[in-house]
Structures are given as C-alpha cells and as structure tokens.
Short mmCIF file of C-alpha atoms in Angstrom, two decimals:
data_model
loop_
_atom_site.label_atom_id
_atom_site.label_comp_id
_atom_site.label_asym_id
_atom_site.label_seq_id
_atom_site.Cartn_x
_atom_site.Cartn_y
_atom_site.Cartn_z
CA MET A 1 -68.21 22.01 18.27
CA ASP A 2 -68.34 24.38 15.29
CA ARG A 3 -68.56 27.70 17.12
CA ILE A 4 -66.16 28.23 20.01
CA VAL A 5 -65.62 31.30 22.16
CA SER A 6 -62.47 31.35 24.27
CA VAL A 7 -62.15 33.80 27.13
CA ALA A 8 -58.77 32.41 28.27
CA PRO A 9 -55.53 32.98 26.33
CA SER A 10 -54.32 29.50 27.34
CA ALA A 11 -57.45 27.83 25.98
CA THR A 12 -57.10 29.81 22.75
CA SER A 13 -53.52 28.60 22.34
CA ILE A 14 -54.57 25.00 22.97
CA VAL A 15 -57.38 25.20 20.40
CA GLN A 16 -54.91 26.54 17.86
CA ALA A 17 -52.41 23.76 18.68
CA LEU A 18 -55.24 21.29 18.02
CA ASP A 19 -55.53 22.82 14.53
CA ALA A 20 -59.04 24.03 15.33
CA GLY A 21 -58.45 27.78 15.28
CA ASP A 22 -60.95 28.14 12.45
CA ARG A 23 -63.71 27.24 14.92
CA LEU A 24 -63.00 30.26 17.13
CA VAL A 25 -65.67 32.92 16.68
CA GLY A 26 -64.66 35.14 19.61
CA ALA A 27 -61.79 35.68 22.04
CA THR A 28 -60.58 38.18 24.61
CA ALA A 29 -58.28 41.08 23.88
CA HIS A 30 -55.47 39.08 25.51
CA CYS A 31 -55.72 36.11 23.12
CA GLU A 32 -53.25 35.81 20.26
CA VAL A 33 -55.62 35.01 17.41
CA ALA A 34 -56.46 36.94 14.28
CA ASP A 35 -59.74 37.86 12.61
CA VAL A 36 -62.18 37.13 15.44
CA PRO A 37 -64.30 39.57 17.46
CA ARG A 38 -62.69 40.77 20.68
CA LEU A 39 -64.80 40.40 23.80
CA GLY A 40 -62.94 42.50 26.38
CA GLY A 41 -60.68 41.34 29.21
CA TRP A 42 -60.29 37.78 30.35
CA LEU A 43 -61.80 38.51 33.77
CA ASN A 44 -64.58 40.81 32.51
CA PRO A 45 -65.60 39.84 28.97
CA ASP A 46 -68.75 41.29 27.44
CA LEU A 47 -71.40 38.61 28.08
CA ASP A 48 -73.89 40.29 25.72
CA ARG A 49 -71.40 40.11 22.86
CA ILE A 50 -70.77 36.46 23.66
CA ALA A 51 -74.52 35.83 23.44
CA ASP A 52 -74.66 37.60 20.07
CA LEU A 53 -72.01 35.19 18.75
CA ASP A 54 -74.24 32.20 19.65
CA PRO A 55 -71.36 29.83 20.52
CA ASP A 56 -71.74 26.07 20.91
CA LEU A 57 -69.07 26.15 23.61
CA VAL A 58 -67.27 28.72 25.79
CA LEU A 59 -63.82 27.90 27.16
CA THR A 60 -62.62 29.25 30.51
CA ASN A 61 -59.47 28.45 32.43
CA ASP A 62 -57.94 29.15 35.85
CA GLN A 63 -59.41 29.51 39.33
CA LEU A 64 -59.72 33.25 38.73
CA GLN A 65 -62.34 32.53 36.07
CA ALA A 66 -64.48 30.26 38.26
CA ASP A 67 -67.03 33.01 38.93
CA LEU A 68 -67.12 33.85 35.23
CA ARG A 69 -67.71 30.17 34.43
CA ASP A 70 -70.65 30.11 36.83
CA ALA A 71 -72.11 33.30 35.36
CA LEU A 72 -71.85 31.93 31.84
CA ARG A 73 -73.53 28.68 32.84
CA ASP A 74 -76.28 30.59 34.63
CA ASP A 75 -76.88 32.44 31.35
CA GLY A 76 -77.34 29.11 29.57
CA PHE A 77 -73.97 28.72 27.86
CA ARG A 78 -72.20 25.38 27.60
CA VAL A 79 -68.85 25.93 29.30
CA ALA A 80 -65.72 23.77 29.49
CA HIS A 81 -63.56 24.88 32.40
CA ALA A 82 -60.13 23.80 33.66
CA GLU A 83 -58.09 24.89 36.68
CA PRO A 84 -54.57 23.56 36.13
CA ALA A 85 -52.27 23.95 39.12
CA THR A 86 -49.41 21.55 38.35
CA LEU A 87 -47.42 20.71 35.26
CA ASP A 88 -49.31 17.43 34.97
CA ASP A 89 -52.60 19.38 35.10
CA VAL A 90 -51.44 21.61 32.26
CA LEU A 91 -50.55 18.67 30.03
CA SER A 92 -53.78 16.84 30.87
CA SER A 93 -55.78 19.93 29.91
CA PHE A 94 -54.66 19.51 26.29
CA ARG A 95 -56.62 16.24 26.15
CA THR A 96 -59.52 17.68 28.17
CA ILE A 97 -60.00 20.56 25.76
CA GLY A 98 -59.64 18.19 22.80
CA ASP A 99 -62.50 16.15 24.26
CA ALA A 100 -64.60 19.26 24.89
CA ILE A 101 -64.35 20.51 21.30
CA GLY A 102 -64.99 17.10 19.78
CA LEU A 103 -61.41 16.27 18.79
CA PRO A 104 -60.40 13.64 21.38
CA GLU A 105 -57.72 11.97 19.25
CA ARG A 106 -55.98 15.27 18.57
CA GLY A 107 -56.14 16.16 22.25
CA GLU A 108 -54.65 12.84 23.26
CA ARG A 109 -51.91 13.17 20.67
CA LEU A 110 -51.07 16.72 21.75
CA GLU A 111 -50.75 15.61 25.36
CA GLU A 112 -48.55 12.65 24.42
CA ARG A 113 -46.22 14.81 22.35
CA ALA A 114 -45.99 17.40 25.13
CA ARG A 115 -45.07 14.73 27.69
CA ASP A 116 -42.46 13.32 25.31
CA ARG A 117 -41.03 16.80 24.88
CA ILE A 118 -40.79 17.26 28.65
CA ASP A 119 -38.94 13.94 28.92
CA ARG A 120 -36.47 14.99 26.22
CA ILE A 121 -35.78 18.26 28.00
CA ARG A 122 -35.15 16.40 31.26
CA ASN A 123 -32.70 14.12 29.49
CA VAL A 124 -30.41 17.00 28.52
CA THR A 125 -30.56 19.13 31.67
CA LEU A 126 -28.59 18.90 34.86
CA ASP A 127 -29.19 16.04 37.26
CA GLY A 128 -28.09 15.25 40.79
CA LYS A 129 -27.48 17.56 43.75
CA ASP A 130 -25.69 20.45 42.05
CA ARG A 131 -28.76 22.14 40.65
CA PRO A 132 -28.57 25.94 40.59
CA VAL A 133 -31.18 27.88 42.55
CA VAL A 134 -33.63 29.77 40.33
CA TYR A 135 -35.91 32.60 41.42
CA CYS A 136 -38.89 33.24 39.11
CA GLU A 137 -40.85 36.46 39.66
CA GLU A 138 -44.38 36.58 38.30
CA TRP A 139 -45.31 40.03 39.62
CA GLY A 140 -43.30 43.01 40.73
CA ASP A 141 -45.44 45.21 42.98
CA PRO A 142 -45.50 43.56 45.42
CA PRO A 143 -42.86 41.01 44.40
CA MET A 144 -44.40 37.59 43.93
CA ALA A 145 -42.57 34.30 43.50
CA ALA A 146 -44.18 32.22 40.77
CA GLY A 147 -46.07 29.13 41.83
CA ASN A 148 -48.40 26.60 40.23
CA TRP A 149 -46.45 24.69 37.54
CA VAL A 150 -43.40 26.99 37.56
CA PRO A 151 -41.52 25.09 40.33
CA GLU A 152 -41.79 21.91 38.23
CA ALA A 153 -40.80 23.79 35.09
CA VAL A 154 -37.63 24.92 36.85
CA ARG A 155 -36.92 21.34 37.92
CA VAL A 156 -37.34 20.03 34.37
CA ALA A 157 -35.01 22.80 33.16
CA GLY A 158 -32.31 21.63 35.57
CA GLY A 159 -32.78 24.04 38.47
CA ARG A 160 -33.93 24.08 42.08
CA TYR A 161 -36.82 26.24 43.29
CA PRO A 162 -37.09 26.72 47.07
CA PHE A 163 -39.66 29.54 46.97
CA VAL A 164 -43.06 27.89 46.37
CA GLU A 165 -44.17 24.27 46.45
CA PRO A 166 -45.41 22.76 43.15
CA GLY A 167 -49.13 23.32 42.73
CA ASP A 168 -49.35 26.17 45.27
CA ARG A 169 -50.42 29.60 44.09
CA SER A 170 -47.86 32.32 43.50
CA ARG A 171 -47.09 34.17 46.73
CA LYS A 172 -45.71 37.46 47.99
CA ILE A 173 -42.05 37.34 48.85
CA ASP A 174 -39.65 39.79 50.44
CA ARG A 175 -36.03 40.73 50.00
CA PRO A 176 -34.66 38.70 52.97
CA ALA A 177 -36.31 35.48 51.73
CA VAL A 178 -34.89 35.83 48.23
CA GLU A 179 -31.44 36.88 49.42
CA ALA A 180 -31.33 33.98 51.91
CA ALA A 181 -31.99 31.50 49.10
CA ASP A 182 -28.99 32.97 47.23
CA PRO A 183 -30.29 32.29 43.72
CA ASP A 184 -27.91 31.66 40.85
CA PHE A 185 -30.50 32.89 38.36
CA ALA A 186 -33.39 35.38 38.64
CA VAL A 187 -36.00 35.19 35.89
CA VAL A 188 -38.52 38.03 35.53
CA HIS A 189 -41.77 37.18 33.72
CA HIS A 190 -44.25 39.75 35.03
CA CYS A 191 -47.82 39.01 34.03
CA GLY A 192 -49.10 41.41 31.37
CA ALA A 193 -45.89 43.43 31.32
CA GLY A 194 -45.62 43.60 27.56
CA GLU A 195 -41.97 43.89 26.59
CA PRO A 196 -39.88 41.68 28.92
CA SER A 197 -37.72 43.75 31.25
CA THR A 198 -35.53 43.21 34.30
CA ARG A 199 -35.90 46.83 35.38
CA ALA A 200 -38.34 46.27 38.24
CA LEU A 201 -36.04 43.74 39.90
CA VAL A 202 -32.78 45.56 39.20
CA GLU A 203 -34.08 48.89 40.53
CA ARG A 204 -34.87 47.31 43.91
CA GLU A 205 -31.14 46.86 44.43
CA TRP A 206 -31.52 43.55 46.21
CA ASP A 207 -28.21 41.97 47.18
CA LEU A 208 -28.26 39.10 44.71
CA ASP A 209 -25.31 37.39 43.10
CA ALA A 210 -27.51 36.09 40.31
CA GLU A 211 -27.70 36.21 36.55
CA VAL A 212 -30.84 38.28 35.91
CA CYS A 213 -32.91 37.88 32.77
CA ALA A 214 -36.43 38.57 31.54
CA ILE A 215 -38.64 36.42 29.33
CA ASP A 216 -42.09 36.88 27.83
CA ASP A 217 -44.66 36.26 30.54
CA SER A 218 -46.72 33.86 28.41
CA LEU A 219 -43.83 31.41 28.32
CA LEU A 220 -44.21 30.60 32.01
CA ASN A 221 -47.56 32.07 33.08
CA GLN A 222 -49.76 30.54 30.39
CA PRO A 223 -50.83 26.88 30.90
CA SER A 224 -50.72 26.01 27.21
CA PRO A 225 -48.19 24.65 24.70
CA ARG A 226 -46.37 27.96 25.16
CA LEU A 227 -45.19 26.59 28.50
CA LEU A 228 -43.10 23.97 26.70
CA ASP A 229 -41.28 26.79 24.91
CA GLY A 230 -40.81 28.45 28.28
CA ILE A 231 -39.27 25.35 29.82
CA GLU A 232 -36.86 25.12 26.89
CA ARG A 233 -35.99 28.76 27.41
CA LEU A 234 -35.35 28.08 31.11
CA ALA A 235 -33.17 25.12 30.18
CA SER A 236 -31.07 27.34 27.94
CA ILE A 237 -30.62 29.79 30.84
CA VAL A 238 -30.22 27.42 33.78
CA SER A 239 -28.43 24.50 32.17
CA ALA A 240 -26.91 26.23 29.13
CA VAL A 241 -28.39 23.63 26.80
CA ASP A 242 -30.63 23.77 23.76
CA PRO A 243 -33.11 20.88 23.86
CA ALA A 244 -34.02 21.62 20.22
CA VAL A 245 -37.22 19.64 20.12
CA GLU A 246 -40.29 20.32 18.04
CA GLU A 247 -43.38 22.35 18.86
CA PRO A 248 -46.09 20.25 20.53
CA SER A 249 -48.81 20.64 17.92
CA VAL A 250 -50.92 18.32 15.81
CA ALA A 251 -51.51 18.41 12.10
CA ALA A 252 -55.00 18.26 10.67
CA GLY A 253 -56.30 14.72 10.60
CA GLN A 254 -53.81 13.34 13.13
#
C-alpha cells in the first residue's frame, strides 16, 4: 500500500513504528506526523479531502470510529479498522496493521518485540499480594476511571486496579468509590488535555492518601507502541523501578 491515510493517532504511530511513515499522505490534526496534509479531527475528518488524496488504504481505530469506517467504505474507500479493548488486542493490532499495509513480517516482528518488552517489565515489577492500589483517571468532568487496556497496564506495572475490569470501557466514577478503594497512587492522564496536570483532581479535594501524578494522555490512552512507554512510566511510579528496555520498533528491511 503506497498511499495511506490515517484518521487515528494510534494507527499513525503504528505505521511509523513499522518504518512506513513515508507512505502516509494524510492524517488528522491529532496525529504526530510531519509534512502531510491535515484532515480535521479524528471523529470528523474531511471526507472530500481524503478523496482528493486518492489513498490506497484508510486506517481507522476504536469503536468510536465505527460509524466513520462505515461511511468511508460506503464512499468506496478501502478501510482497515481495529477496535482494541484489551492489552492483547493492542499488541495484536501491530501485526494486523502490518498485514493491512503489506508489511506482514514487520508487523509480526513489532508485535513480538512488544510482547517481549511487556514480559521484561513484568519481571522487574512487584509480584504477590502486596500490590499498591492505583487509580487512573482518563477524564475529569465527569471523573472517569480508565478502562480498556489500562487495568492490565497497571497490573504489568506492579499495581492493582479495582475500578474497571480489563476490556471494559472507561466509566464514570464518584468520590465515595475512589475513596473507598484507598488508592496508593492516582495517575491523571486526561484525554486531549495537552500539558499533563493534576489540577483537576487536586482541586476536587477528595480525601485521598495517594501520591498524585500526571502523565501525557497518549502514554495510556493510545493503543499503539506509545502504550509500552506508558507502562514503563507506570512501573517507575508504582514499583519505583526503571525497566530500561528498548522502544518496540522495527528497522527497515527487518
């Protein structure tokens, strides 16, 4: 696939990790990629501009883009779509996108390296019953406890996450539920917040005896290789360790 349009930041990151960023001819304003036309937001891209770019393939990702996927297909575009909900889904999507863009060996290798990296993080984080409780907040108004792959990310990082089951969508949560869980750590990663900040949580004055920190939202919210960086960051917070393992990317020709 020589001409790829990505309307999902996660898909854009995966394409770049596959060393195929030079095939991108368009992306949304939320994608971190240089020198390609911007097509608007990830939920409402400009379909006419996409048509003008004449892509061989359009990449979408997440349940929230299912309607967009259908609209693109109805307009005659070839679309590769993924809806990762668990950590395993995220890692499998590296191979799926590799297949979709005609680079199956790179996709397989990227997935393998990501799984190896997860295993290495597990090997240096806490084990057993004394895992600290971690509260991860994806949105602030109303407060939402992060779901999907985040509960598993916390587990890999050495923590315990009693707020949402792995694979379930993020959900609204209230002060009594968070206080009752008595978290040791509270991690703020509000979607689209820009500069990471703990202000929204701190200003609520919840009665928490927790270490509060903020990290870039893409490190936990984006189902891409960035998530591996996020899990390492969690491990440094929750388990006070530095896994110090390499970025899960593939070199050209591998």
